[in-house]
Amino acid sequence: MNTAIRLGGFVLGLATVFGAAYGVGQLSGPVRGTAATHQSDSPHQSDPVNSRPPGGLLVSDRGYTLTPAPAAAGEFAFRINGPDGRPVTDYDVTHDQRMHLIVARRDLSGYRHVHPVMDPDGTWRTDSPLTAPGSWRAFADFVPRAAEPLTLGVDLSVPGDYRPEPLPPPAPAAQVDGYTVRLDGTLTPGRTSSLGLTVSRDGRPVTDLQPYLGAYGHLVALRDGDLAYLHVHPEGTPGDGRTPAGPTITFSVEVPSAGSYRLYLDFRHAGTVRTAEFTLTAAGPAGPPPTPTPTTPAPEETHSGTTGTPGHGHG
């Protein structure tokens, strides 16, 4: 895909903050959800390079609302309610799936990208990707039938001993499961930036990457502070006769503001999907970065359920 995808491209309006508690299953205790319905949780009303707010900052937009649903222990469930107030059951397939669910801890130390399964009543279910205590942001990335793409977000809280971690500093390479991924390129607000991510293993370039979600790589970027969401795919398509299967995957990216971004590259090799993580700073004239949203450690509680460490990768 040879398209620069803008962070502001998914949502149109701002709305008013309210909080709501949801029983959505247990993971070391109940998971609680809070939602911003008519206002994004970013302190900026819009981004300098786009009059619309970035994706993932709203829980309700263009008549569609992300609503956590009751779930069993160790499970996460939600619905997308449509303009008529009923759960949506008809979706277009995009990047080989009808629904992409991405979750990240507010300190960006945990990340998962999963694909839930929909019940006939419109409830989406998956094993809970929330693998550690703390404040999380869940993003539902989808396209309702015959409608525009949407990314809606909701905050979730997992009780326990939450100790926020500092954002890792920028580094040119990341290691994951014996693979090295090198990042080349910079981000400039308001301009299309070309990022090259080169995959090697044991010092040798990987030239037989396998398609994943219709591409040789899948990139999600989250802005530090408000977790504004950017979801892009690389240039080219597997099998088009022009796009090599590695070692370099090239993305065209446009970010809305200066600031730090956490990038998550998903790639498949030898039948396994892995995630390489990077911190990248965008500096430029397009405006200051968003003020970080304070996070409050979740209260320590003891409940039955599954536990784990911060998740990276896929379910």
PDB file of N, CA and C in Angstrom, residues 3-68:
ATOM      1  N   THR A   3       0.500   4.504   0.599  1.00  0.00           N
ATOM      2  CA  THR A   3      -0.363   5.575   1.084  1.00  0.00           C
ATOM      3  C   THR A   3       0.164   6.101   2.399  1.00  0.00           C
ATOM      4  N   ALA A   4       0.256   7.433   2.504  1.00  0.00           N
ATOM      5  CA  ALA A   4       0.620   8.030   3.794  1.00  0.00           C
ATOM      6  C   ALA A   4      -0.646   8.166   4.593  1.00  0.00           C
ATOM      7  N   ILE A   5      -0.692   7.493   5.735  1.00  0.00           N
ATOM      8  CA  ILE A   5      -1.909   7.500   6.535  1.00  0.00           C
ATOM      9  C   ILE A   5      -1.741   8.484   7.663  1.00  0.00           C
ATOM     10  N   ARG A   6      -2.659   9.412   7.750  1.00  0.00           N
ATOM     11  CA  ARG A   6      -2.553  10.478   8.730  1.00  0.00           C
ATOM     12  C   ARG A   6      -3.228  10.072  10.018  1.00  0.00           C
ATOM     13  N   LEU A   7      -2.599  10.507  11.132  1.00  0.00           N
ATOM     14  CA  LEU A   7      -3.163  10.177  12.438  1.00  0.00           C
ATOM     15  C   LEU A   7      -4.560  10.735  12.622  1.00  0.00           C
ATOM     16  N   GLY A   8      -4.859  11.854  11.991  1.00  0.00           N
ATOM     17  CA  GLY A   8      -6.174  12.450  12.197  1.00  0.00           C
ATOM     18  C   GLY A   8      -7.224  11.874  11.308  1.00  0.00           C
ATOM     19  N   GLY A   9      -6.946  10.839  10.534  1.00  0.00           N
ATOM     20  CA  GLY A   9      -7.874  10.417   9.507  1.00  0.00           C
ATOM     21  C   GLY A   9      -9.050   9.603   9.981  1.00  0.00           C
ATOM     22  N   PHE A  10      -9.111   9.172  11.247  1.00  0.00           N
ATOM     23  CA  PHE A  10     -10.154   8.262  11.640  1.00  0.00           C
ATOM     24  C   PHE A  10     -11.341   8.925  12.348  1.00  0.00           C
ATOM     25  N   VAL A  11     -11.156  10.137  12.896  1.00  0.00           N
ATOM     26  CA  VAL A  11     -12.223  10.691  13.713  1.00  0.00           C
ATOM     27  C   VAL A  11     -12.520  12.122  13.349  1.00  0.00           C
ATOM     28  N   LEU A  12     -13.758  12.576  13.585  1.00  0.00           N
ATOM     29  CA  LEU A  12     -14.188  13.891  13.117  1.00  0.00           C
ATOM     30  C   LEU A  12     -14.460  14.881  14.230  1.00  0.00           C
ATOM     31  N   GLY A  13     -14.978  14.511  15.357  1.00  0.00           N
ATOM     32  CA  GLY A  13     -15.417  15.506  16.314  1.00  0.00           C
ATOM     33  C   GLY A  13     -14.947  15.210  17.706  1.00  0.00           C
ATOM     34  N   LEU A  14     -15.110  16.164  18.585  1.00  0.00           N
ATOM     35  CA  LEU A  14     -14.765  15.964  19.991  1.00  0.00           C
ATOM     36  C   LEU A  14     -16.059  15.797  20.785  1.00  0.00           C
ATOM     37  N   ALA A  15     -15.991  15.187  21.939  1.00  0.00           N
ATOM     38  CA  ALA A  15     -17.177  14.981  22.747  1.00  0.00           C
ATOM     39  C   ALA A  15     -16.853  15.138  24.247  1.00  0.00           C
ATOM     40  N   THR A  16     -17.716  14.967  25.334  1.00  0.00           N
ATOM     41  CA  THR A  16     -17.577  15.296  26.773  1.00  0.00           C
ATOM     42  C   THR A  16     -17.185  14.112  27.603  1.00  0.00           C
ATOM     43  N   VAL A  17     -16.324  14.376  28.585  1.00  0.00           N
ATOM     44  CA  VAL A  17     -15.740  13.241  29.297  1.00  0.00           C
ATOM     45  C   VAL A  17     -16.725  12.715  30.338  1.00  0.00           C
ATOM     46  N   PHE A  18     -16.896  11.402  30.391  1.00  0.00           N
ATOM     47  CA  PHE A  18     -17.606  10.814  31.514  1.00  0.00           C
ATOM     48  C   PHE A  18     -16.920   9.513  31.852  1.00  0.00           C
ATOM     49  N   GLY A  19     -17.106   9.080  33.072  1.00  0.00           N
ATOM     50  CA  GLY A  19     -16.503   7.813  33.468  1.00  0.00           C
ATOM     51  C   GLY A  19     -17.581   6.793  33.711  1.00  0.00           C
ATOM     52  N   ALA A  20     -17.289   5.541  33.409  1.00  0.00           N
ATOM     53  CA  ALA A  20     -18.243   4.462  33.621  1.00  0.00           C
ATOM     54  C   ALA A  20     -17.487   3.221  34.025  1.00  0.00           C
ATOM     55  N   ALA A  21     -18.081   2.454  34.915  1.00  0.00           N
ATOM     56  CA  ALA A  21     -17.453   1.198  35.341  1.00  0.00           C
ATOM     57  C   ALA A  21     -18.155   0.057  34.645  1.00  0.00           C
ATOM     58  N   TYR A  22     -17.391  -0.876  34.151  1.00  0.00           N
ATOM     59  CA  TYR A  22     -17.930  -2.008  33.412  1.00  0.00           C
ATOM     60  C   TYR A  22     -17.399  -3.294  34.035  1.00  0.00           C
ATOM     61  N   GLY A  23     -18.261  -4.312  34.167  1.00  0.00           N
ATOM     62  CA  GLY A  23     -17.792  -5.636  34.536  1.00  0.00           C
ATOM     63  C   GLY A  23     -17.437  -6.375  33.276  1.00  0.00           C
ATOM     64  N   VAL A  24     -16.168  -6.473  32.978  1.00  0.00           N
ATOM     65  CA  VAL A  24     -15.745  -7.090  31.724  1.00  0.00           C
ATOM     66  C   VAL A  24     -14.810  -8.270  31.983  1.00  0.00           C
ATOM     67  N   GLY A  25     -15.103  -9.010  33.056  1.00  0.00           N
ATOM     68  CA  GLY A  25     -14.272 -10.182  33.348  1.00  0.00           C
ATOM     69  C   GLY A  25     -13.180  -9.850  34.330  1.00  0.00           C
ATOM     70  N   GLN A  26     -12.396 -10.835  34.669  1.00  0.00           N
ATOM     71  CA  GLN A  26     -11.360 -10.663  35.676  1.00  0.00           C
ATOM     72  C   GLN A  26     -10.012 -11.055  35.127  1.00  0.00           C
ATOM     73  N   LEU A  27      -9.031 -10.317  35.559  1.00  0.00           N
ATOM     74  CA  LEU A  27      -7.642 -10.681  35.298  1.00  0.00           C
ATOM     75  C   LEU A  27      -6.868 -10.160  36.490  1.00  0.00           C
ATOM     76  N   SER A  28      -6.635 -11.023  37.462  1.00  0.00           N
ATOM     77  CA  SER A  28      -6.142 -10.604  38.771  1.00  0.00           C
ATOM     78  C   SER A  28      -7.109  -9.605  39.391  1.00  0.00           C
ATOM     79  N   GLY A  29      -8.389  -9.801  39.158  1.00  0.00           N
ATOM     80  CA  GLY A  29      -9.398  -8.884  39.653  1.00  0.00           C
ATOM     81  C   GLY A  29     -10.193  -8.330  38.499  1.00  0.00           C
ATOM     82  N   PRO A  30     -11.253  -7.576  38.803  1.00  0.00           N
ATOM     83  CA  PRO A  30     -12.103  -7.065  37.734  1.00  0.00           C
ATOM     84  C   PRO A  30     -11.394  -6.006  36.912  1.00  0.00           C
ATOM     85  N   VAL A  31     -11.663  -6.026  35.621  1.00  0.00           N
ATOM     86  CA  VAL A  31     -11.170  -4.977  34.744  1.00  0.00           C
ATOM     87  C   VAL A  31     -12.223  -3.889  34.695  1.00  0.00           C
ATOM     88  N   ARG A  32     -11.807  -2.659  34.881  1.00  0.00           N
ATOM     89  CA  ARG A  32     -12.748  -1.541  34.866  1.00  0.00           C
ATOM     90  C   ARG A  32     -12.488  -0.683  33.641  1.00  0.00           C
ATOM     91  N   GLY A  33     -13.555  -0.140  33.080  1.00  0.00           N
ATOM     92  CA  GLY A  33     -13.396   0.695  31.897  1.00  0.00           C
ATOM     93  C   GLY A  33     -13.877   2.101  32.144  1.00  0.00           C
ATOM     94  N   THR A  34     -13.170   3.067  31.584  1.00  0.00           N
ATOM     95  CA  THR A  34     -13.621   4.454  31.609  1.00  0.00           C
ATOM     96  C   THR A  34     -13.567   4.968  30.196  1.00  0.00           C
ATOM     97  N   ALA A  35     -14.485   5.856  29.857  1.00  0.00           N
ATOM     98  CA  ALA A  35     -14.606   6.244  28.458  1.00  0.00           C
ATOM     99  C   ALA A  35     -14.778   7.736  28.296  1.00  0.00           C
ATOM    100  N   ALA A  36     -14.195   8.278  27.228  1.00  0.00           N
ATOM    101  CA  ALA A  36     -14.408   9.668  26.845  1.00  0.00           C
ATOM    102  C   ALA A  36     -15.337   9.661  25.652  1.00  0.00           C
ATOM    103  N   THR A  37     -16.551  10.168  25.817  1.00  0.00           N
ATOM    104  CA  THR A  37     -17.530  10.027  24.759  1.00  0.00           C
ATOM    105  C   THR A  37     -17.646  11.238  23.866  1.00  0.00           C
ATOM    106  N   HIS A  38     -17.517  12.413  24.395  1.00  0.00           N
ATOM    107  CA  HIS A  38     -17.696  13.595  23.571  1.00  0.00           C
ATOM    108  C   HIS A  38     -16.510  14.529  23.646  1.00  0.00           C
ATOM    109  N   GLN A  39     -15.424  14.039  24.120  1.00  0.00           N
ATOM    110  CA  GLN A  39     -14.191  14.837  24.139  1.00  0.00           C
ATOM    111  C   GLN A  39     -13.024  13.878  24.207  1.00  0.00           C
ATOM    112  N   SER A  40     -11.987  14.155  23.457  1.00  0.00           N
ATOM    113  CA  SER A  40     -10.820  13.292  23.543  1.00  0.00           C
ATOM    114  C   SER A  40     -10.109  13.570  24.850  1.00  0.00           C
ATOM    115  N   ASP A  41      -9.281  12.584  25.288  1.00  0.00           N
ATOM    116  CA  ASP A  41      -8.522  12.807  26.514  1.00  0.00           C
ATOM    117  C   ASP A  41      -7.199  13.499  26.237  1.00  0.00           C
ATOM    118  N   SER A  42      -7.014  13.987  25.038  1.00  0.00           N
ATOM    119  CA  SER A  42      -5.852  14.816  24.732  1.00  0.00           C
ATOM    120  C   SER A  42      -6.138  16.243  25.165  1.00  0.00           C
ATOM    121  N   PRO A  43      -5.161  16.955  25.741  1.00  0.00           N
ATOM    122  CA  PRO A  43      -5.395  18.331  26.154  1.00  0.00           C
ATOM    123  C   PRO A  43      -5.534  19.274  24.977  1.00  0.00           C
ATOM    124  N   HIS A  44      -5.210  18.841  23.756  1.00  0.00           N
ATOM    125  CA  HIS A  44      -5.324  19.694  22.586  1.00  0.00           C
ATOM    126  C   HIS A  44      -6.636  19.413  21.877  1.00  0.00           C
ATOM    127  N   GLN A  45      -7.334  20.449  21.446  1.00  0.00           N
ATOM    128  CA  GLN A  45      -8.595  20.270  20.766  1.00  0.00           C
ATOM    129  C   GLN A  45      -8.421  19.686  19.375  1.00  0.00           C
ATOM    130  N   SER A  46      -7.282  19.928  18.736  1.00  0.00           N
ATOM    131  CA  SER A  46      -6.995  19.341  17.436  1.00  0.00           C
ATOM    132  C   SER A  46      -5.495  19.368  17.239  1.00  0.00           C
ATOM    133  N   ASP A  47      -5.031  18.701  16.209  1.00  0.00           N
ATOM    134  CA  ASP A  47      -3.611  18.676  15.928  1.00  0.00           C
ATOM    135  C   ASP A  47      -3.262  19.744  14.919  1.00  0.00           C
ATOM    136  N   PRO A  48      -2.039  20.265  14.977  1.00  0.00           N
ATOM    137  CA  PRO A  48      -1.668  21.383  14.133  1.00  0.00           C
ATOM    138  C   PRO A  48      -1.799  21.110  12.645  1.00  0.00           C
ATOM    139  N   VAL A  49      -1.528  19.869  12.200  1.00  0.00           N
ATOM    140  CA  VAL A  49      -1.542  19.611  10.772  1.00  0.00           C
ATOM    141  C   VAL A  49      -2.873  19.045  10.298  1.00  0.00           C
ATOM    142  N   ASN A  50      -3.839  18.925  11.178  1.00  0.00           N
ATOM    143  CA  ASN A  50      -5.120  18.382  10.788  1.00  0.00           C
ATOM    144  C   ASN A  50      -6.180  18.956  11.708  1.00  0.00           C
ATOM    145  N   SER A  51      -7.311  19.373  11.158  1.00  0.00           N
ATOM    146  CA  SER A  51      -8.346  19.986  11.973  1.00  0.00           C
ATOM    147  C   SER A  51      -9.110  18.964  12.794  1.00  0.00           C
ATOM    148  N   ARG A  52      -8.909  17.695  12.542  1.00  0.00           N
ATOM    149  CA  ARG A  52      -9.597  16.648  13.278  1.00  0.00           C
ATOM    150  C   ARG A  52      -8.654  16.018  14.294  1.00  0.00           C
ATOM    151  N   PRO A  53      -9.179  15.508  15.418  1.00  0.00           N
ATOM    152  CA  PRO A  53      -8.309  14.877  16.413  1.00  0.00           C
ATOM    153  C   PRO A  53      -7.773  13.556  15.889  1.00  0.00           C
ATOM    154  N   PRO A  54      -6.656  13.088  16.421  1.00  0.00           N
ATOM    155  CA  PRO A  54      -6.094  11.808  15.979  1.00  0.00           C
ATOM    156  C   PRO A  54      -7.011  10.640  16.292  1.00  0.00           C
ATOM    157  N   GLY A  55      -6.723   9.493  15.669  1.00  0.00           N
ATOM    158  CA  GLY A  55      -7.513   8.302  15.906  1.00  0.00           C
ATOM    159  C   GLY A  55      -7.338   7.760  17.311  1.00  0.00           C
ATOM    160  N   GLY A  56      -8.364   7.054  17.796  1.00  0.00           N
ATOM    161  CA  GLY A  56      -8.283   6.345  19.055  1.00  0.00           C
ATOM    162  C   GLY A  56      -8.522   7.173  20.297  1.00  0.00           C
ATOM    163  N   LEU A  57      -8.743   8.492  20.148  1.00  0.00           N
ATOM    164  CA  LEU A  57      -8.940   9.339  21.327  1.00  0.00           C
ATOM    165  C   LEU A  57     -10.401   9.391  21.775  1.00  0.00           C
ATOM    166  N   LEU A  58     -11.311   8.923  20.950  1.00  0.00           N
ATOM    167  CA  LEU A  58     -12.735   8.968  21.270  1.00  0.00           C
ATOM    168  C   LEU A  58     -13.293   7.567  21.437  1.00  0.00           C
ATOM    169  N   VAL A  59     -14.238   7.419  22.357  1.00  0.00           N
ATOM    170  CA  VAL A  59     -14.938   6.154  22.516  1.00  0.00           C
ATOM    171  C   VAL A  59     -16.207   6.141  21.678  1.00  0.00           C
ATOM    172  N   SER A  60     -16.669   7.316  21.252  1.00  0.00           N
ATOM    173  CA  SER A  60     -17.883   7.415  20.450  1.00  0.00           C
ATOM    174  C   SER A  60     -17.656   8.434  19.350  1.00  0.00           C
ATOM    175  N   ASP A  61     -17.915   8.041  18.110  1.00  0.00           N
ATOM    176  CA  ASP A  61     -17.679   8.931  16.982  1.00  0.00           C
ATOM    177  C   ASP A  61     -18.575   8.535  15.812  1.00  0.00           C
ATOM    178  N   ARG A  62     -19.127   9.525  15.161  1.00  0.00           N
ATOM    179  CA  ARG A  62     -19.982   9.327  13.996  1.00  0.00           C
ATOM    180  C   ARG A  62     -21.105   8.332  14.259  1.00  0.00           C
ATOM    181  N   GLY A  63     -21.578   8.324  15.501  1.00  0.00           N
ATOM    182  CA  GLY A  63     -22.704   7.469  15.859  1.00  0.00           C
ATOM    183  C   GLY A  63     -22.328   6.089  16.340  1.00  0.00           C
ATOM    184  N   TYR A  64     -21.040   5.748  16.282  1.00  0.00           N
ATOM    185  CA  TYR A  64     -20.581   4.421  16.710  1.00  0.00           C
ATOM    186  C   TYR A  64     -19.891   4.529  18.066  1.00  0.00           C
ATOM    187  N   THR A  65     -20.165   3.570  18.956  1.00  0.00           N
ATOM    188  CA  THR A  65     -19.637   3.612  20.323  1.00  0.00           C
ATOM    189  C   THR A  65     -19.034   2.273  20.703  1.00  0.00           C
ATOM    190  N   LEU A  66     -17.833   2.332  21.278  1.00  0.00           N
ATOM    191  CA  LEU A  66     -17.156   1.147  21.801  1.00  0.00           C
ATOM    192  C   LEU A  66     -17.598   0.929  23.244  1.00  0.00           C
ATOM    193  N   THR A  67     -18.173  -0.240  23.536  1.00  0.00           N
ATOM    194  CA  THR A  67     -18.718  -0.522  24.857  1.00  0.00           C
ATOM    195  C   THR A  67     -18.206  -1.858  25.374  1.00  0.00           C
ATOM    196  N   PRO A  68     -17.395  -1.879  26.440  1.00  0.00           N
ATOM    197  CA  PRO A  68     -17.026  -3.158  27.047  1.00  0.00           C
ATOM    198  C   PRO A  68     -18.269  -3.925  27.477  1.00  0.00           C
TER     199      PRO A  68
END
